[in-house]
Structures are given as structure tokens and as C-alpha cells.
């Protein structure tokens, strides 16, 4: 059986790692990189550090407006799918690469499986929300990371196609956490364990309006501990354009970290401040308190269990939220047990292998 994975953006490389490993010896695995992310630190380091096989195809689509970027991928992927003739196309998460791959496959009658199905923010301003909803409804098999995801799929009439496999990011995170602890990876320069926060900001709703971005940076700059700001290229470009200083007060801007360094930095921090989906969950799994600069989250379990607090319109609440006491301990495992990749491959073989 031939399974073709399509990835393109940073979080998808992380999800691909355990899947590629679980696939070995069970199915032929073709990997396609759309080229949505292309910088060394946004792409190559993930393949290297997580020992992911080189992609068989790279479309080198690059950055662009949503329609142009998604359209270029769609055209490129159609050719690749015709050439590789997979039994099923596996798509990951909620980026423009996910949607393009799902649409390209269904148009030429190749079955689609969606990993990380059923997540909803119910915020239609987010490009990721359209990407998720459209991909779920185009897919033949929905592989969900959580019971909450399964419930959303059932409400939308998709229960028959849905399987609860757990979250493959849990698989990677546990493996990398143990590895970096055993290797005593050093912390980023100048930081001491438990005495700093890690921060990422990259959502268009937070970066694109200069007044909003300026207010977020001002609030971060006044926090009571150093803030390691891992700056996505979009954040750097927009801050520079609008004259916003990413090194003000408590803030120190640094390039994005490779995955093991990121896990090490978060695990040893006093808290995470982010608008990333993946990092909210990773902070929870590492039991590091998280504050999310968004009005809502797809990872509602992190909030319900007390490890994530949302701050959005009133940024004067940010310091109180970030500096709150450590939440009550929990041994809940809403995102699986670290064996989601194996379950995913089993589900794919069962659905499309015969
Ligand atoms: C994309 C995903 C988002 C995901 C994020 C992870 C969509 C709609 N969004 O957002 O869901 O959370 O990836 O990081 O698919 N850029 C570079 N180098 C790169 C990549 C991007 O400089 O390697 C810059 C470009 O200026 C580009 C901008 O970042 O225009 C945004 O990149 P893009 O891939 O469009 O979206 P992300 O914000 O990264």
C-alpha cells in the first residue's frame, strides 16, 4: 500500500516525524513538501533533528496571499498525485497546505485521510478554521486527536468516518522531552531555569494591525521576568515595518528555535505566552502554565484543566495571568498516551489497505 503525506509548514513537520517512523515496514510512504515554509529554521532543521526522510517531492511554492499560495499548491499537487498514484493522501492539521492537498486529491478521486480532524475554534476570521472545516468535509477518514474533536465531527454528521487515535504531537513531545533531559541540553544563553518566560506571536489577528501588535509588545515588555521572544519571520518583518521594538523592557527577540531546543526552553521556563495552537498543548503536556493571546482556543481541555488562560482584548490582564500561581496538578491525558502514530497507521491500513 502506498500512502502519500503532504506537509508544508512547521507544525506539520513535527507531526510527520512519528508517522514516518510508524509507517516503516508497514506501507510505502511518499512525502511531499509544498514549500510553504522554506527558511532553514522554519523547515530544514525539523527534518534533520527529527530524522524525517527527505521529501520525495518539493513544490517550492513559498509565501503569498492565501488564494495565490493555495492555488499554486493545488496545481502542483495534482501533478504529483498523478505521478505517484497513492492509495490514500494523508493531510495534517489546518494550514493552506492541508486544504490544497485535500482538494487536489478529491478532484482526481484519490481517498483523503485528515490527521488532527475535528478541531474547531468557531472563529471564521482564522484561515485555519476554514481549512479545518473544508478538509474534514472533503476527507474519507477523519483521525481525531481528542474526544472533543470526535464530538465536533459527530455534530457535523461525520461520526461514521471518524476514529479517535490521539495526538501525534504527544508522541513526538514525550520522545524529545526525554531525549533533551538525558542529554542535558543547555538553555538559551543568559537564561536560568524557572526564571524566564517563552513567547511566540504570529497570528495575523495579533501581528497585522500595528496598534494591536504594539499593545501586545508593550504588555510583554512589562512582565516580571525576562521574556524569550522566538520571532517568526512575519513578526520580525511587521515589527520592523511599524517601528515596534521587539527588545523593549523584559523582551529579548531571538530566531525561532529548532524543536529539541524549543522543548528544552519551554520545559525549563516559568511560563509560556503564545498564540500558537501547538505550543498551548505542548506547554500543557510539559506542565508549564500557558497564557494564550487569543479570544478562543481549539485546545479547550488545557483551559478546563486550569493550565491555560486566554487573554485577548484587555491586555492589562496579561501580567496577572502570566504571573498567576502554578495551577493544580493533573494527570489527565486528553491528547492520548504517546502512541497515536501507530494507531493512525493501523487505521489507514484498515481503511485503505485491502
Ligand atoms: C502558517 C499556517 C499556520 C501555522 C503556522 C506555523 C496557514 C494559513 N497558516 O502560518 O496555521 O500555525 O504556519 O508556523 O497555512 N515566512 C518566511 N519564511 C518561511 C515561511 C514564512 O519568511 O519559511 C514569512 C513570509 O513573509 C510569509 C509569512 O512568513 O508571508 C507567513 O507565512 P505563511 O506560511 O503564509 O503563514 P504562517 O504565518 O507561517
Short mmCIF file of C-alpha atoms and ligand atoms in Angstrom, two decimals:
data_model
loop_
_atom_site.label_atom_id
_atom_site.label_comp_id
_atom_site.label_asym_id
_atom_site.label_seq_id
_atom_site.Cartn_x
_atom_site.Cartn_y
_atom_site.Cartn_z
CA UNK A 1 0.00 0.00 0.00
CA UNK A 2 1.26 3.48 -0.89
CA UNK A 3 0.46 6.36 1.48
CA UNK A 4 1.36 9.90 0.41
CA UNK A 5 1.85 12.56 3.12
CA UNK A 6 1.61 16.25 2.28
CA UNK A 7 3.30 18.75 4.61
CA UNK A 8 4.39 22.35 4.19
CA UNK A 9 4.52 24.29 7.45
CA UNK A 10 6.50 23.95 10.67
CA UNK A 11 3.93 22.13 12.88
CA UNK A 12 3.30 19.62 10.10
CA UNK A 13 6.94 18.53 10.05
CA UNK A 14 6.66 17.75 13.76
CA UNK A 15 3.52 15.65 13.16
CA UNK A 16 5.12 13.88 10.20
CA UNK A 17 8.07 12.60 12.28
CA UNK A 18 6.27 9.88 14.30
CA UNK A 19 4.05 8.96 11.34
CA UNK A 20 7.05 8.37 9.06
CA UNK A 21 8.58 6.14 11.73
CA UNK A 22 5.36 4.18 12.35
CA UNK A 23 4.94 3.67 8.62
CA UNK A 24 8.30 1.87 8.24
CA UNK A 25 7.82 -1.77 7.26
CA UNK A 26 4.01 -1.38 7.00
CA UNK A 27 3.45 0.79 3.94
CA UNK A 28 5.31 2.58 1.18
CA UNK A 29 5.49 6.23 2.25
CA UNK A 30 5.82 9.10 -0.22
CA UNK A 31 6.50 12.54 1.31
CA UNK A 32 5.58 15.78 -0.45
CA UNK A 33 6.71 19.21 0.85
CA UNK A 34 4.71 22.08 -0.61
CA UNK A 35 7.42 24.62 0.29
CA UNK A 36 5.00 26.85 2.29
CA UNK A 37 7.79 27.18 4.86
CA UNK A 38 11.25 27.26 3.33
CA UNK A 39 13.72 29.01 5.68
CA UNK A 40 16.37 26.78 7.27
CA UNK A 41 14.91 27.40 10.75
CA UNK A 42 11.30 27.03 9.61
CA UNK A 43 11.83 23.77 7.71
CA UNK A 44 15.21 22.04 7.26
CA UNK A 45 16.12 21.78 10.95
CA UNK A 46 12.93 19.82 11.65
CA UNK A 47 13.75 17.18 9.05
CA UNK A 48 17.30 16.92 10.41
CA UNK A 49 16.58 16.91 14.16
CA UNK A 50 13.54 14.63 13.98
CA UNK A 51 15.21 12.25 11.49
CA UNK A 52 12.45 12.60 8.90
CA UNK A 53 13.28 11.15 5.47
CA UNK A 54 13.95 13.74 2.73
CA UNK A 55 10.76 14.66 0.86
CA UNK A 56 10.30 12.80 -2.44
CA UNK A 57 8.84 15.96 -3.99
CA UNK A 58 9.23 19.65 -3.06
CA UNK A 59 6.93 22.12 -4.80
CA UNK A 60 8.83 25.19 -3.51
CA UNK A 61 5.61 27.21 -3.55
CA UNK A 62 6.82 29.76 -0.97
CA UNK A 63 4.88 32.66 0.57
CA UNK A 64 1.97 34.55 -0.93
CA UNK A 65 -1.62 35.66 -0.37
CA UNK A 66 -3.95 32.86 0.65
CA UNK A 67 -5.58 32.35 -2.74
CA UNK A 68 -2.35 32.50 -4.76
CA UNK A 69 -0.47 30.27 -2.32
CA UNK A 70 -3.24 27.67 -2.04
CA UNK A 71 -3.86 27.73 -5.79
CA UNK A 72 -0.19 27.19 -6.65
CA UNK A 73 -0.12 24.20 -4.31
CA UNK A 74 -3.32 22.78 -5.79
CA UNK A 75 -1.88 22.82 -9.32
CA UNK A 76 1.46 21.37 -8.23
CA UNK A 77 -0.06 18.66 -6.05
CA UNK A 78 -2.38 17.43 -8.79
CA UNK A 79 0.64 16.62 -10.98
CA UNK A 80 2.47 14.92 -8.10
CA UNK A 81 -0.58 12.79 -7.18
CA UNK A 82 -0.99 11.67 -10.79
CA UNK A 83 2.68 10.77 -10.93
CA UNK A 84 2.89 8.99 -7.54
CA UNK A 85 -0.58 7.34 -7.74
CA UNK A 86 -1.02 6.79 -3.98
CA UNK A 87 -3.78 4.65 -2.44
CA UNK A 88 -4.50 7.45 0.03
CA UNK A 89 -3.32 11.02 0.65
CA UNK A 90 -2.68 11.89 4.31
CA UNK A 91 -3.04 15.58 5.23
CA UNK A 92 -2.05 17.17 8.54
CA UNK A 93 -3.56 19.94 10.68
CA UNK A 94 -5.04 23.15 9.32
CA UNK A 95 -2.69 25.10 7.06
CA UNK A 96 -3.13 26.14 3.45
CA UNK A 97 -1.02 23.08 2.51
CA UNK A 98 -3.64 20.87 4.21
CA UNK A 99 -6.57 22.31 2.30
CA UNK A 100 -4.76 22.34 -1.05
CA UNK A 101 -3.81 18.67 -0.70
CA UNK A 102 -7.33 17.61 0.29
CA UNK A 103 -8.93 19.43 -2.63
CA UNK A 104 -6.31 18.24 -5.16
CA UNK A 105 -6.85 14.61 -4.09
CA UNK A 106 -10.67 14.54 -4.10
CA UNK A 107 -10.76 16.17 -7.54
CA UNK A 108 -8.94 13.19 -9.01
CA UNK A 109 -10.73 10.60 -6.85
CA UNK A 110 -7.89 9.69 -4.52
CA UNK A 111 -9.09 8.99 -0.95
CA UNK A 112 -8.06 11.54 1.71
CA UNK A 113 -7.33 10.98 5.40
CA UNK A 114 -7.12 14.00 7.73
CA UNK A 115 -4.88 13.84 10.77
CA UNK A 116 -5.91 16.23 13.58
CA UNK A 117 -9.54 16.17 12.44
CA UNK A 118 -12.42 17.73 14.37
CA UNK A 119 -10.69 20.72 15.94
CA UNK A 120 -12.79 23.88 15.93
CA UNK A 121 -12.18 27.42 17.17
CA UNK A 122 -15.56 28.60 15.79
CA UNK A 123 -13.74 31.77 14.72
CA UNK A 124 -14.28 32.21 11.00
CA UNK A 125 -11.72 35.04 10.84
CA UNK A 126 -8.95 32.44 11.19
CA UNK A 127 -7.70 30.93 7.93
CA UNK A 128 -7.07 27.72 9.88
CA UNK A 129 -10.78 27.40 10.75
CA UNK A 130 -11.84 27.35 7.07
CA UNK A 131 -9.00 24.97 6.30
CA UNK A 132 -10.11 22.53 9.02
CA UNK A 133 -13.82 22.57 8.25
CA UNK A 134 -13.35 22.21 4.49
CA UNK A 135 -10.72 19.49 4.86
CA UNK A 136 -12.81 17.46 7.30
CA UNK A 137 -15.81 17.55 4.97
CA UNK A 138 -13.71 16.58 1.93
CA UNK A 139 -11.99 13.65 3.67
CA UNK A 140 -12.81 9.94 3.68
CA UNK A 141 -11.17 9.16 7.02
CA UNK A 142 -11.01 11.54 9.99
CA UNK A 143 -8.28 10.84 12.52
CA UNK A 144 -9.05 12.86 15.64
CA UNK A 145 -6.64 13.76 18.45
CA UNK A 146 -9.25 14.08 21.22
CA UNK A 147 -12.77 13.23 22.36
CA UNK A 148 -13.70 16.91 21.95
CA UNK A 149 -12.68 16.62 18.27
CA UNK A 150 -14.76 13.44 17.89
CA UNK A 151 -17.78 15.24 19.36
CA UNK A 152 -17.46 18.14 16.88
CA UNK A 153 -17.27 15.68 13.98
CA UNK A 154 -20.40 13.88 15.22
CA UNK A 155 -22.31 17.17 15.42
CA UNK A 156 -21.36 17.83 11.78
CA UNK A 157 -22.62 14.40 10.67
CA UNK A 158 -19.15 12.92 10.21
CA UNK A 159 -19.14 10.30 13.01
CA UNK A 160 -19.11 7.35 10.56
CA UNK A 161 -15.76 8.41 9.12
CA UNK A 162 -14.11 9.34 12.43
CA UNK A 163 -11.56 7.43 14.52
CA UNK A 164 -10.05 8.60 17.82
CA UNK A 165 -6.30 8.00 17.51
CA UNK A 166 -4.86 10.54 19.99
CA UNK A 167 -2.47 13.34 19.19
CA UNK A 168 0.75 12.55 17.31
CA UNK A 169 2.34 15.70 18.78
CA UNK A 170 2.16 13.96 22.15
CA UNK A 171 4.21 11.09 20.67
CA UNK A 172 6.98 13.43 19.47
CA UNK A 173 6.94 15.67 22.51
CA UNK A 174 7.39 12.83 25.01
CA UNK A 175 10.25 11.33 22.99
CA UNK A 176 12.03 14.68 22.56
CA UNK A 177 11.44 15.72 26.19
CA UNK A 178 13.13 12.54 27.45
CA UNK A 179 15.99 12.88 24.97
CA UNK A 180 16.82 16.50 25.81
CA UNK A 181 16.60 15.78 29.55
CA UNK A 182 19.02 12.84 29.18
CA UNK A 183 21.42 14.94 27.08
CA UNK A 184 21.27 17.97 29.45
CA UNK A 185 20.80 20.33 26.54
CA UNK A 186 21.90 23.86 27.56
CA UNK A 187 19.31 26.65 27.89
CA UNK A 188 19.42 29.64 25.53
CA UNK A 189 22.24 31.98 26.56
CA UNK A 190 21.73 34.14 29.64
CA UNK A 191 18.65 32.29 30.94
CA UNK A 192 18.29 30.36 34.20
CA UNK A 193 15.80 27.52 34.72
CA UNK A 194 12.47 28.71 36.10
CA UNK A 195 13.36 32.40 35.77
CA UNK A 196 12.08 33.35 32.32
CA UNK A 197 9.05 33.10 30.04
CA UNK A 198 8.97 31.81 26.45
CA UNK A 199 6.80 33.71 23.97
CA UNK A 200 5.67 33.35 20.34
CA UNK A 201 3.28 35.62 18.43
CA UNK A 202 2.47 35.00 14.77
CA UNK A 203 -1.32 35.00 14.16
CA UNK A 204 -2.43 37.64 11.64
CA UNK A 205 -5.04 38.93 14.15
CA UNK A 206 -2.19 39.80 16.52
CA UNK A 207 0.54 40.90 14.09
CA UNK A 208 -1.10 42.70 11.20
CA UNK A 209 -2.63 45.73 12.96
CA UNK A 210 0.25 47.92 14.25
CA UNK A 211 -1.81 49.23 17.21
CA UNK A 212 -2.66 45.68 18.32
CA UNK A 213 0.90 44.43 17.87
CA UNK A 214 2.27 47.48 19.71
CA UNK A 215 -0.09 46.89 22.64
CA UNK A 216 0.91 43.21 22.89
CA UNK A 217 4.62 44.08 22.82
CA UNK A 218 4.10 46.79 25.48
CA UNK A 219 2.33 44.30 27.76
CA UNK A 220 5.05 41.66 27.29
CA UNK A 221 7.80 44.22 27.93
CA UNK A 222 6.47 44.88 31.46
CA UNK A 223 6.42 41.23 32.66
CA UNK A 224 8.33 40.46 35.86
CA UNK A 225 10.86 38.05 34.30
CA UNK A 226 12.89 38.02 31.07
CA UNK A 227 10.77 37.05 28.05
CA UNK A 228 12.45 34.99 25.32
CA UNK A 229 10.52 36.04 22.22
CA UNK A 230 11.00 33.46 19.46
CA UNK A 231 10.23 35.66 16.48
CA UNK A 232 8.51 34.17 13.42
CA UNK A 233 9.70 35.91 10.20
CA UNK A 234 6.26 37.54 9.79
CA UNK A 235 6.53 39.11 13.28
CA UNK A 236 10.01 40.47 12.61
CA UNK A 237 9.02 41.93 9.26
CA UNK A 238 5.88 43.64 10.61
CA UNK A 239 7.58 44.96 13.77
CA UNK A 240 10.34 46.47 11.66
CA UNK A 241 7.83 48.00 9.24
CA UNK A 242 5.90 49.67 12.06
CA UNK A 243 8.91 50.68 14.19
CA UNK A 244 7.98 48.35 17.08
CA UNK A 245 10.95 47.37 19.29
CA UNK A 246 10.97 43.60 19.98
CA UNK A 247 13.76 44.05 22.54
CA UNK A 248 11.95 46.54 24.80
CA UNK A 249 11.89 46.07 28.60
CA UNK A 250 11.80 42.38 29.58
CA UNK A 251 11.79 41.25 25.95
CA UNK A 252 14.64 39.66 24.02
CA UNK A 253 13.86 38.67 20.44
CA UNK A 254 15.58 35.59 19.07
CA UNK A 255 15.30 33.46 15.93
CA UNK A 256 12.84 30.51 16.06
CA UNK A 257 14.37 27.50 17.82
CA UNK A 258 14.85 24.01 16.45
CA UNK A 259 12.40 21.54 18.02
CA UNK A 260 14.64 19.95 20.71
CA UNK A 261 15.88 23.40 21.80
CA UNK A 262 12.30 24.66 21.88
CA UNK A 263 11.08 21.77 24.03
CA UNK A 264 14.04 22.28 26.37
CA UNK A 265 13.42 26.03 26.64
CA UNK A 266 9.69 25.60 27.36
CA UNK A 267 10.16 22.71 29.81
CA UNK A 268 12.54 24.83 31.92
CA UNK A 269 10.56 28.08 31.74
CA UNK A 270 8.28 29.71 34.31
CA UNK A 271 5.53 30.01 31.70
CA UNK A 272 4.58 30.19 28.05
CA UNK A 273 2.85 33.14 26.34
CA UNK A 274 1.67 32.37 22.82
CA UNK A 275 -0.95 32.48 20.11
CA UNK A 276 0.22 29.17 18.60
CA UNK A 277 -2.06 26.15 18.75
CA UNK A 278 0.73 23.60 19.10
CA UNK A 279 2.55 25.42 21.88
CA UNK A 280 -0.54 25.69 24.08
CA UNK A 281 -0.76 21.94 24.04
CA UNK A 282 2.98 21.36 24.36
CA UNK A 283 3.11 23.65 27.42
CA UNK A 284 0.26 21.63 28.96
CA UNK A 285 1.98 18.30 28.25
CA UNK A 286 5.16 19.67 29.87
CA UNK A 287 3.01 21.06 32.73
CA UNK A 288 4.17 24.62 32.15
CA UNK A 289 1.46 27.30 32.72
CA UNK A 290 0.37 28.89 29.46
CA UNK A 291 -1.25 32.23 28.67
CA UNK A 292 -2.78 32.45 25.20
CA UNK A 293 -3.29 35.78 23.44
CA UNK A 294 -6.48 34.86 21.61
CA UNK A 295 -10.21 35.05 22.22
CA UNK A 296 -10.71 31.30 21.93
CA UNK A 297 -8.79 28.05 21.60
CA UNK A 298 -9.24 24.72 19.84
CA UNK A 299 -7.47 23.04 22.77
CA UNK A 300 -10.24 23.69 25.30
CA UNK A 301 -9.05 20.91 27.62
CA UNK A 302 -5.95 22.97 28.52
CA UNK A 303 -8.21 25.78 29.76
CA UNK A 304 -10.69 23.50 31.54
CA UNK A 305 -7.84 21.80 33.41
CA UNK A 306 -6.52 25.21 34.55
CA UNK A 307 -3.18 25.17 32.67
CA UNK A 308 -4.11 27.72 30.01
CA UNK A 309 -5.65 31.19 30.42
CA UNK A 310 -6.96 33.23 27.48
CA UNK A 311 -6.29 36.97 27.33
CA UNK A 312 -7.46 38.89 24.30
CA UNK A 313 -9.00 42.36 24.19
CA UNK A 314 -7.92 43.59 27.64
CA UNK A 315 -4.13 43.28 27.59
CA UNK A 316 -3.90 44.89 31.04
CA UNK A 317 -4.87 41.38 32.26
CA UNK A 318 -1.77 39.82 30.69
CA UNK A 319 0.67 40.32 33.59
CA UNK A 320 -1.79 38.95 36.19
CA UNK A 321 -2.47 35.92 34.00
CA UNK A 322 1.18 35.17 33.24
CA UNK A 323 2.28 35.71 36.86
CA UNK A 324 -0.56 33.60 38.36
CA UNK A 325 0.24 30.79 40.83
CA UNK A 326 1.05 27.37 39.39
CA UNK A 327 -2.19 25.53 38.54
CA UNK A 328 -3.38 22.44 40.44
CA UNK A 329 -1.56 19.26 39.32
CA UNK A 330 -3.45 16.94 36.97
CA UNK A 331 -2.75 13.51 35.49
CA UNK A 332 -5.40 13.93 32.75
CA UNK A 333 -4.36 12.76 29.26
CA UNK A 334 -6.83 14.41 26.86
CA UNK A 335 -4.33 14.13 23.98
CA UNK A 336 -3.53 10.44 24.18
CA UNK A 337 -0.76 8.30 25.54
CA UNK A 338 2.09 8.87 23.06
CA UNK A 339 1.08 6.04 20.67
CA UNK A 340 -1.14 7.98 18.28
CA UNK A 341 1.10 7.44 15.23
CA UNK A 342 0.83 3.66 15.47
CA UNK A 343 -2.97 3.91 15.77
CA UNK A 344 -3.02 6.25 12.77
CA UNK A 345 -1.10 3.82 10.57
CA UNK A 346 -3.32 0.92 11.74
CA UNK A 347 -6.44 2.94 10.86
CA UNK A 348 -5.04 3.81 7.41
CA UNK A 349 -4.15 0.18 6.65
CA UNK A 350 -7.57 -0.97 7.78
CA UNK A 351 -9.47 1.64 5.77
CA UNK A 352 -7.43 1.64 2.55
CA UNK A 353 -5.11 -1.38 2.68
CA UNK A 354 -7.45 -4.00 1.26
C1 LIG B 1 1.26 29.05 8.80
C2 LIG B 1 -0.14 28.47 9.00
C3 LIG B 1 -0.50 28.49 10.48
C4 LIG B 1 0.57 27.81 11.31
C5 LIG B 1 1.92 28.42 11.01
C6 LIG B 1 3.03 27.74 11.76
C7 LIG B 1 -1.72 28.93 7.14
C8 LIG B 1 -2.87 29.74 6.71
N1 LIG B 1 -1.16 29.29 8.32
O1 LIG B 1 1.21 30.39 9.21
O2 LIG B 1 -1.71 27.81 10.66
O3 LIG B 1 0.27 27.97 12.69
O4 LIG B 1 2.17 28.30 9.60
O5 LIG B 1 4.21 28.49 11.75
O6 LIG B 1 -1.35 28.00 6.46
N2 LIG B 1 7.90 33.33 6.04
C9 LIG B 1 9.27 33.34 5.91
N3 LIG B 1 9.93 32.14 5.82
C10 LIG B 1 9.29 30.95 5.85
C11 LIG B 1 7.87 30.95 5.99
C12 LIG B 1 7.21 32.15 6.09
O7 LIG B 1 9.91 34.38 5.88
O8 LIG B 1 9.95 29.90 5.78
C13 LIG B 1 7.19 34.62 6.18
C14 LIG B 1 6.73 35.19 4.88
O9 LIG B 1 6.83 36.57 4.96
C15 LIG B 1 5.25 34.81 4.85
C16 LIG B 1 4.88 34.85 6.31
O10 LIG B 1 6.04 34.41 7.00
O11 LIG B 1 4.48 35.65 4.05
C17 LIG B 1 3.72 33.96 6.65
O12 LIG B 1 3.96 32.61 6.25
P1 LIG B 1 2.71 31.65 5.88
O13 LIG B 1 3.22 30.31 5.56
O14 LIG B 1 1.83 32.32 4.88
O15 LIG B 1 1.88 31.63 7.21
P2 LIG B 1 2.31 31.44 8.73
O16 LIG B 1 2.03 32.71 9.44
O17 LIG B 1 3.68 30.84 8.86
#
